[in-house]
Every structure is written in C-alpha cells, then in structure tokens.
Short mmCIF file of C-alpha atoms in Angstrom, two decimals:
data_model
loop_
_atom_site.label_atom_id
_atom_site.label_comp_id
_atom_site.label_asym_id
_atom_site.label_seq_id
_atom_site.Cartn_x
_atom_site.Cartn_y
_atom_site.Cartn_z
CA MET A 1 -102.25 145.86 -54.07
CA ALA A 2 -105.10 143.40 -54.20
CA GLY A 3 -107.94 146.16 -54.88
CA ARG A 4 -105.69 147.49 -57.63
CA ARG A 5 -105.93 144.04 -59.51
CA ALA A 6 -109.24 144.03 -58.89
CA ILE A 7 -109.77 147.38 -60.57
CA ASP A 8 -107.45 146.36 -63.05
CA LYS A 9 -109.78 143.60 -64.24
CA LEU A 10 -112.40 145.94 -64.94
CA ALA A 11 -110.29 148.48 -67.15
CA PRO A 12 -110.38 147.98 -70.84
CA PRO A 13 -107.60 147.20 -73.17
CA ALA A 14 -105.42 149.93 -74.32
CA PRO A 15 -106.83 151.60 -77.26
CA ALA A 16 -105.30 151.91 -80.68
CA PRO A 17 -102.68 154.82 -81.04
CA GLU A 18 -105.22 156.85 -83.35
CA ARG A 19 -108.15 156.87 -80.85
CA ARG A 20 -105.64 157.32 -77.70
CA ALA A 21 -106.03 161.17 -77.99
CA VAL A 22 -109.65 160.94 -78.26
CA LEU A 23 -110.25 159.03 -75.16
CA LEU A 24 -107.74 161.13 -73.33
CA ARG A 25 -110.09 164.24 -73.69
CA LEU A 26 -113.09 162.20 -73.13
CA CYS A 27 -110.97 160.98 -69.78
CA ALA A 28 -110.68 164.57 -68.69
CA ALA A 29 -114.22 165.73 -69.47
CA LEU A 30 -115.47 163.05 -67.51
CA SER A 31 -113.04 163.67 -64.74
CA ALA A 32 -114.33 167.25 -65.01
CA THR A 33 -117.95 166.22 -64.51
CA LEU A 34 -117.44 163.81 -61.86
CA ALA A 35 -114.65 165.77 -59.71
CA PRO A 36 -115.95 165.58 -56.23
CA HIS A 37 -116.26 168.96 -54.18
CA GLY A 38 -115.54 167.36 -50.90
CA PRO A 39 -115.60 163.86 -49.80
CA LEU A 40 -119.21 163.22 -49.55
CA ARG A 41 -120.76 165.58 -52.35
CA ALA A 42 -122.90 163.32 -54.43
CA GLN A 43 -122.88 163.85 -58.27
CA THR A 44 -126.04 163.30 -60.22
CA LEU A 45 -125.28 161.91 -63.16
CA PHE A 46 -128.63 161.29 -64.79
CA THR A 47 -131.45 163.09 -63.52
CA GLY A 48 -134.41 161.35 -65.08
CA GLU A 49 -137.98 162.45 -64.70
CA PRO A 50 -138.88 165.23 -61.97
CA GLY A 51 -139.67 163.36 -58.78
CA ALA A 52 -138.64 160.01 -60.00
CA PRO A 53 -139.27 157.17 -57.24
CA ARG A 54 -136.84 155.23 -55.15
CA PRO A 55 -133.40 157.02 -56.20
CA VAL A 56 -130.53 154.62 -56.38
CA ALA A 57 -126.82 155.70 -54.92
CA ILE A 58 -123.81 154.55 -56.25
CA LEU A 59 -120.63 154.61 -53.94
CA PHE A 60 -117.41 153.82 -55.65
CA PRO A 61 -113.55 154.79 -54.61
CA ASP A 62 -112.35 158.35 -55.57
CA LEU A 63 -109.46 157.37 -57.87
CA ALA A 64 -108.10 159.05 -60.75
CA ASP A 65 -108.24 158.55 -64.15
CA PRO A 66 -108.13 156.27 -65.89
CA VAL A 67 -109.47 153.97 -63.13
CA ARG A 68 -112.29 156.56 -62.63
CA LYS A 69 -113.17 156.05 -66.40
CA VAL A 70 -113.95 152.55 -65.45
CA PHE A 71 -116.55 153.58 -62.54
CA THR A 72 -118.02 155.90 -65.09
CA ASP A 73 -118.45 153.20 -67.68
CA ILE A 74 -120.31 151.23 -65.45
CA ILE A 75 -122.16 153.87 -63.67
CA GLY A 76 -123.65 154.89 -67.38
CA GLY A 77 -124.78 151.23 -67.96
CA ILE A 78 -126.81 151.86 -64.46
CA GLU A 79 -127.85 154.91 -65.56
CA GLU A 80 -129.32 153.30 -69.03
CA GLN A 81 -130.95 150.62 -67.20
CA LEU A 82 -132.63 152.34 -64.41
CA ARG A 83 -133.59 155.43 -66.51
CA GLN A 84 -134.13 157.55 -63.17
CA ARG A 85 -132.46 159.54 -60.60
CA VAL A 86 -128.76 157.98 -59.73
CA GLN A 87 -126.71 159.73 -57.09
CA ALA A 88 -122.95 158.80 -57.48
CA TRP A 89 -120.70 159.09 -54.35
CA PRO A 90 -116.88 159.28 -55.07
CA LEU A 91 -115.61 158.05 -51.30
CA ALA A 92 -112.33 159.13 -49.51
CA PRO A 93 -110.33 156.80 -47.88
CA ALA A 94 -112.02 157.65 -44.64
CA PRO A 95 -115.39 159.08 -45.35
CA ASP A 96 -118.09 160.43 -42.49
CA THR A 97 -120.33 157.85 -42.88
CA ALA A 98 -122.53 159.32 -40.58
CA GLU A 99 -122.96 162.36 -42.69
CA LEU A 100 -123.49 159.88 -45.87
CA GLY A 101 -126.24 158.28 -44.19
CA ALA A 102 -127.93 161.08 -43.14
CA ALA A 103 -127.42 162.68 -47.02
CA LEU A 104 -128.79 159.29 -48.53
CA ARG A 105 -131.76 159.43 -46.33
CA ARG A 106 -132.52 163.16 -47.24
CA GLN A 107 -132.57 162.20 -50.40
CA GLY A 108 -134.55 159.22 -50.10
CA VAL A 109 -132.19 156.52 -51.34
CA ARG A 110 -133.74 153.03 -51.41
CA VAL A 111 -130.88 150.87 -53.02
CA VAL A 112 -127.06 151.51 -52.67
CA ILE A 113 -124.79 149.94 -55.56
CA ALA A 114 -121.27 149.40 -53.99
CA LEU A 115 -118.62 149.12 -56.41
CA GLY A 116 -115.03 147.85 -55.05
CA ARG A 117 -114.17 146.39 -51.82
CA HIS A 118 -113.79 150.47 -50.52
CA GLY A 119 -117.37 150.99 -51.55
CA LEU A 120 -118.56 147.72 -49.90
CA LYS A 121 -116.90 148.37 -46.59
CA VAL A 122 -118.67 151.86 -46.60
CA ALA A 123 -122.16 150.73 -47.47
CA GLU A 124 -122.02 147.88 -44.76
CA THR A 125 -121.69 150.69 -42.02
CA LEU A 126 -125.16 152.16 -43.45
CA ASP A 127 -128.86 151.66 -42.34
CA PRO A 128 -129.43 147.67 -43.21
CA ALA A 129 -132.80 148.74 -44.07
CA LEU A 130 -131.11 149.95 -47.41
CA GLY A 131 -131.20 147.48 -50.48
CA LEU A 132 -127.57 146.86 -51.42
CA VAL A 133 -125.94 145.40 -54.88
CA VAL A 134 -121.84 144.47 -54.74
CA SER A 135 -119.72 144.52 -57.73
CA GLY A 136 -116.18 145.38 -58.64
CA ILE A 137 -114.94 142.73 -56.20
CA SER A 138 -113.48 139.32 -57.74
CA SER A 139 -114.76 137.05 -54.87
CA LEU A 140 -116.06 137.06 -51.57
CA PRO A 141 -115.90 134.38 -48.79
CA ASP A 142 -119.32 135.44 -47.33
CA GLY A 143 -120.74 136.16 -50.84
CA ASP A 144 -123.65 134.31 -50.05
CA ARG A 145 -124.88 137.29 -47.87
CA HIS A 146 -124.78 140.10 -50.69
CA THR A 147 -126.75 140.51 -54.21
CA GLY A 148 -124.47 141.30 -56.69
CA ILE A 149 -122.36 140.26 -59.58
CA CYS A 150 -118.46 139.41 -59.07
CA LEU A 151 -115.59 140.15 -61.65
CA SER A 152 -114.84 136.55 -61.95
CA PRO A 153 -115.94 135.38 -65.38
CA ASP A 154 -118.80 132.51 -65.59
CA PRO A 155 -116.52 129.36 -65.95
CA ALA A 156 -119.28 128.17 -68.57
CA LEU A 157 -118.34 130.99 -71.02
CA LEU A 158 -114.59 130.07 -70.53
CA PHE A 159 -115.00 126.59 -70.98
CA ALA A 160 -117.15 127.41 -74.15
CA ARG A 161 -114.40 129.60 -75.67
CA LEU A 162 -111.73 127.17 -75.00
CA ARG A 163 -113.66 124.49 -76.77
CA SER A 164 -114.03 126.65 -79.80
CA LEU A 165 -110.63 127.38 -79.93
CA ALA A 166 -108.88 124.22 -78.92
CA PRO A 167 -111.75 121.19 -79.51
CA SER A 168 -109.38 118.49 -78.60
CA VAL A 169 -108.50 119.49 -75.01
CA ARG A 170 -110.89 117.08 -72.67
CA ARG A 171 -109.30 117.98 -69.45
CA VAL A 172 -109.04 121.58 -67.59
CA ILE A 173 -106.64 121.79 -64.76
CA VAL A 174 -106.99 124.72 -62.16
CA VAL A 175 -104.81 125.54 -59.07
CA TYR A 176 -107.10 127.50 -56.44
CA ASN A 177 -107.44 128.09 -52.76
CA PRO A 178 -110.73 126.93 -51.50
CA GLN A 179 -110.88 129.61 -49.11
CA GLN A 180 -111.30 132.32 -52.17
CA ASN A 181 -112.51 130.09 -54.75
CA ASP A 182 -114.73 127.19 -53.63
CA TRP A 183 -117.76 128.79 -54.87
CA LEU A 184 -116.18 129.45 -58.41
CA LEU A 185 -115.28 125.61 -58.57
CA ARG A 186 -118.60 124.53 -57.70
CA LEU A 187 -119.99 126.36 -60.84
CA ALA A 188 -117.12 124.99 -62.74
CA ARG A 189 -117.74 121.47 -62.03
CA GLU A 190 -121.27 121.91 -63.25
CA ALA A 191 -120.04 123.97 -66.37
CA ALA A 192 -117.36 121.30 -67.20
CA ARG A 193 -119.56 118.40 -67.36
CA LEU A 194 -122.07 120.22 -69.62
CA HIS A 195 -119.10 120.78 -71.99
CA GLY A 196 -117.88 117.51 -71.70
CA ILE A 197 -114.67 118.15 -70.07
CA GLU A 198 -112.70 116.55 -67.37
CA LEU A 199 -112.27 119.16 -64.36
CA ALA A 200 -108.89 118.39 -62.47
CA PRO A 201 -108.99 121.12 -59.47
CA LEU A 202 -105.86 121.24 -57.36
CA GLU A 203 -106.28 122.96 -53.82
CA ALA A 204 -103.54 125.00 -52.33
CA LEU A 205 -103.64 127.30 -49.18
CA ASP A 206 -100.24 129.22 -49.75
CA LEU A 207 -97.79 130.32 -52.52
CA ALA A 208 -95.33 127.23 -51.91
CA ALA A 209 -98.15 124.70 -52.13
CA ALA A 210 -98.96 126.30 -55.21
CA ALA A 211 -95.67 126.45 -56.89
CA ARG A 212 -95.48 122.28 -56.06
CA LEU A 213 -98.89 121.38 -57.55
CA TYR A 214 -98.12 123.42 -60.73
CA GLN A 215 -95.02 121.64 -61.23
CA GLY A 216 -96.54 118.13 -60.59
CA ALA A 217 -99.51 119.34 -63.03
CA PHE A 218 -96.99 120.21 -66.04
CA ALA A 219 -94.90 117.08 -65.35
CA ALA A 220 -98.17 115.05 -66.07
CA ALA A 221 -99.99 117.11 -68.57
CA ASP A 222 -100.71 115.87 -72.13
CA ASN A 223 -100.97 119.29 -74.41
CA ARG A 224 -102.90 117.26 -76.75
CA ARG A 225 -105.72 117.16 -74.34
CA ASP A 226 -105.08 119.33 -71.67
CA ALA A 227 -105.20 122.86 -70.66
CA LEU A 228 -104.49 125.14 -67.83
CA TRP A 229 -106.99 127.61 -66.47
CA LEU A 230 -105.99 130.67 -64.22
CA PRO A 231 -108.51 131.83 -61.97
CA THR A 232 -108.43 135.16 -60.14
CA ASP A 233 -106.87 133.77 -56.93
CA ALA A 234 -104.20 135.69 -55.25
CA THR A 235 -102.70 132.98 -53.60
CA THR A 236 -102.34 130.47 -56.88
CA VAL A 237 -101.80 133.04 -59.50
CA ASP A 238 -99.05 135.26 -57.81
CA GLU A 239 -98.39 137.76 -60.26
CA THR A 240 -94.92 138.38 -59.14
CA THR A 241 -93.30 134.49 -58.88
CA ILE A 242 -96.13 131.99 -59.98
CA LEU A 243 -97.42 133.75 -63.20
CA PRO A 244 -94.17 134.30 -65.09
CA LEU A 245 -92.84 130.66 -64.47
CA VAL A 246 -96.39 128.78 -65.59
CA LEU A 247 -96.55 130.97 -68.73
CA ARG A 248 -92.89 130.03 -69.43
CA GLU A 249 -93.45 126.54 -68.79
CA ALA A 250 -96.49 126.41 -70.34
CA TRP A 251 -95.07 127.87 -73.63
CA ASP A 252 -92.09 125.36 -73.63
CA ARG A 253 -94.56 122.69 -73.28
CA ALA A 254 -97.32 123.76 -75.99
CA LEU A 255 -99.82 123.73 -73.13
CA PRO A 256 -102.95 126.04 -73.61
CA VAL A 257 -103.19 128.45 -70.73
CA PHE A 258 -106.50 130.91 -70.43
CA SER A 259 -107.32 133.18 -67.52
CA SER A 260 -109.98 135.28 -66.01
CA SER A 261 -107.69 138.36 -66.48
CA PHE A 262 -106.93 140.15 -69.74
CA LEU A 263 -103.56 141.28 -68.58
CA HIS A 264 -102.38 137.63 -68.87
CA VAL A 265 -102.78 137.64 -72.72
CA ARG A 266 -100.52 140.30 -73.07
CA LYS A 267 -97.84 137.91 -71.09
CA GLY A 268 -98.63 134.86 -72.91
CA ALA A 269 -102.18 133.49 -71.99
CA LEU A 270 -103.89 132.07 -74.94
CA PHE A 271 -107.13 133.79 -74.06
CA ALA A 272 -109.15 135.62 -71.46
CA LEU A 273 -112.60 137.13 -70.72
CA TYR A 274 -112.87 140.39 -69.09
CA PRO A 275 -115.58 142.81 -67.99
CA ASN A 276 -117.62 144.44 -70.46
CA ASN A 277 -118.22 147.64 -67.97
CA PRO A 278 -121.31 149.30 -69.41
CA GLU A 279 -123.19 145.93 -70.00
CA LEU A 280 -122.19 145.15 -66.13
CA GLY A 281 -123.88 147.99 -65.28
CA ARG A 282 -126.68 147.50 -67.26
CA SER A 283 -126.77 144.28 -65.04
CA LEU A 284 -126.34 146.10 -61.93
CA GLY A 285 -129.41 148.22 -62.69
CA ASN A 286 -131.41 145.21 -62.95
CA LEU A 287 -130.38 143.77 -59.65
CA ALA A 288 -131.32 147.27 -58.22
CA MET A 289 -134.59 147.17 -59.49
CA ALA A 290 -135.38 144.02 -58.60
CA LEU A 291 -134.64 144.96 -54.74
CA MET A 292 -137.30 147.59 -55.03
CA THR A 293 -139.96 144.88 -55.95
CA ASP A 294 -142.20 142.49 -53.84
CA GLU A 295 -139.83 139.74 -55.61
CA PRO A 296 -136.26 140.61 -54.59
CA PRO A 297 -133.41 138.42 -56.16
CA GLN A 298 -131.90 135.64 -54.42
CA ARG A 299 -128.90 136.38 -52.35
CA GLY A 300 -125.60 135.56 -53.69
CA LEU A 301 -122.84 136.89 -55.69
CA LEU A 302 -123.28 135.87 -59.31
CA PRO A 303 -120.28 135.29 -61.95
CA LEU A 304 -119.56 137.69 -64.46
CA ARG A 305 -121.72 137.05 -67.83
CA ASP A 306 -121.10 140.78 -69.39
CA VAL A 307 -117.81 139.78 -70.93
CA CYS A 308 -115.15 140.86 -73.65
CA ALA A 309 -112.62 138.34 -75.04
CA ALA A 310 -108.96 138.84 -75.54
CA LEU A 311 -106.55 136.66 -77.53
CA ASN A 312 -103.12 136.35 -77.72
CA LEU A 313 -102.22 135.56 -81.82
CA ARG A 314 -98.54 134.87 -81.26
CA THR A 315 -99.42 132.04 -78.35
CA ALA A 316 -102.56 130.68 -80.88
CA SER A 317 -99.74 130.38 -83.65
CA HIS A 318 -97.36 128.75 -81.46
CA LEU A 319 -99.94 126.34 -80.41
CA GLY A 320 -100.98 125.63 -83.97
CA ILE A 321 -104.36 127.70 -83.69
CA ALA A 322 -105.51 128.87 -87.07
CA ALA A 323 -106.42 132.55 -86.13
CA GLY A 324 -107.81 133.81 -89.32
CA PRO A 325 -110.11 136.97 -89.69
CA ALA A 326 -113.25 134.91 -88.95
CA LEU A 327 -111.79 133.94 -85.40
CA GLN A 328 -110.42 137.44 -84.43
CA ARG A 329 -114.01 138.92 -85.11
CA GLY A 330 -115.04 136.90 -81.99
CA PHE A 331 -112.44 139.04 -80.19
CA GLN A 332 -112.59 142.59 -78.64
CA PHE A 333 -108.71 142.85 -77.67
CA LEU A 334 -105.85 141.09 -79.94
CA TYR A 335 -102.04 140.97 -78.83
CA PRO A 336 -100.33 141.98 -80.53
CA GLU A 337 -102.43 144.06 -83.00
CA PRO A 338 -102.44 142.53 -86.20
#
C-alpha cells in the first residue's frame, strides 16, 4: 500500500467528464506503445539522432493504466529535456537483473533513472559505475546517498501558498516521524523563517503517539493564527485512522489544513501541492545530463519544485477565504468543480 500511495501522489486529478473519453483513448494508445514483450524488453520512446552518445535508461514498475500514464508523462518530460535516445524498461516484480545489466552494457547506457522504490531496488543491483538518478519516492532515510528528486513538495512552496490564502497565519503545526522526514523538517525550518512563520514540529514515532500529539495540538491551536501541515508521512498521516479524525476536528475548529497530497483536498484539506509530471521529467533529465559531465550534481534528494496546486472551494468558504475567479486561476485542480 505504501508504494501505491507514493504512486497516487504522482497521478493527476480526475479529468472533467467531457475530457475523460479522450484521455482514456490516449491511455490505451500509450499502453499499446509501451506494452512489454517480456519482462526485460526495453521500449525506445525517443530515438534522437543516429548514434546519439551516452544513452540513458529508465527503470519503472510495470503497472497498468492509469498508473502507467503517470510514468509515460514523466518519461516524456525526460525525453524532451535530453533530446537523445532513451530506453524505458518496465520492470516485472522479479526481473532477471543479470540479464538487465548485460542488456544495458550492450546498449552503452551511462545513466539510469529509477522511478519508484522498485525501480531503485533494481537499479542498486546494477553496475555501480552507472550514474543513478532517483524519483517517484516520497522520502528515503539514506537519501543523501542518492541524486534525484523526491515527491515531497518543497516546504517553501507550501508556505508561500499558505500565506497567499491565509495571510493571518503565523504558526504552522506539523506532526512527523523524524525517521522518515527529518531531512524535510530541516528544509521546513529555513522556509518558515524566510516566510515569517513559526514552525511547531511535533515528533511521533508511532501511530498512538501521533494521535496524542494531534489531540494536544488541536486543544491549544488558535484558528486565527495557526495552521496544520500534513506531510507525506505514513506514521503521522495514516489514511485510515488519523486523517479522517484530523480533518473532522480541523473543520469543527475552522483550522486551516494544507497537505503534500492532492488526495487530501478531496477529503477536506484546504489546499495541496502535487507533482507536475512532465516538468518533473524535465528536471530529472537535467540531473541525468549533469551526471554525464565533469561536474556532476551534489548528492542528495531534492524536494519537489515542479508542482501543480489543488484547492478545496468548500473548505475555503468555510474558513472565510474569498476564492474568486482570480484566485482560482492559480490552481490546476478545484474541488468540487465550480
């Protein structure tokens, strides 16, 4: 389920009904183009110039539509940025990594872009001389060992959006597991300082501790100056137990809640930031190109900055936020649809 939740973060919001049929036909066409002819058959999605140097391979989980469409959008962005031959490898649950490594050597692959935890797990079994770029993962405890872009939105972007919607907010409360998100909180502290916000981080190592901390936070919160941030954290933002209780309590207290998952906007969060998949692909393409130069990028997963924004109009109205046409134009997804 954790892997599926990470993939869900990548998926775009549901299209308007009148566009749904067109997109379904597009998904079917993409599926036919990418359908593997075996667990290790690469799909060349962009051929580039004949003999293009230093090709790149992309490893991603072999999943059905609509999830496959997410990966094809990212791969499309990578292709546009690289302008050279790209080999896309849909991975079976247990691929023959020796065969895969031999195939990559035959094709002269220099850099591998691994999407998702399965893509990373397979990539780590390959030749360590290969350059590696990682994405499609919300966080990694050992993220400093890798080069890539995670799916957790940059806190600076979240706080900027919060101040534009609720300028009276002066404090942001966040319950998090330091074993998962200590790196994210380091970024959040600096972003909060730059935006004139007091960050109130509360550490929880298990579900019970998170529930107690939320209870105490709500009891002490002032809805005129406080807001609650829901990061991507399986411990403290449990979708089954914690999230419904938090959103219900926040609604009753008229406390703004913002999130790192657009799925939470449908459930009552005020707003969320989520991946712009083609733009994310372009940024991954830049990292891949940098790995093939004499000055490779510094190691460490970067926060997501290629984002779209989602807004819950009903929650905005409940909080007294005037979400007129001008404000709505700054969001790519509105719920419910106006």
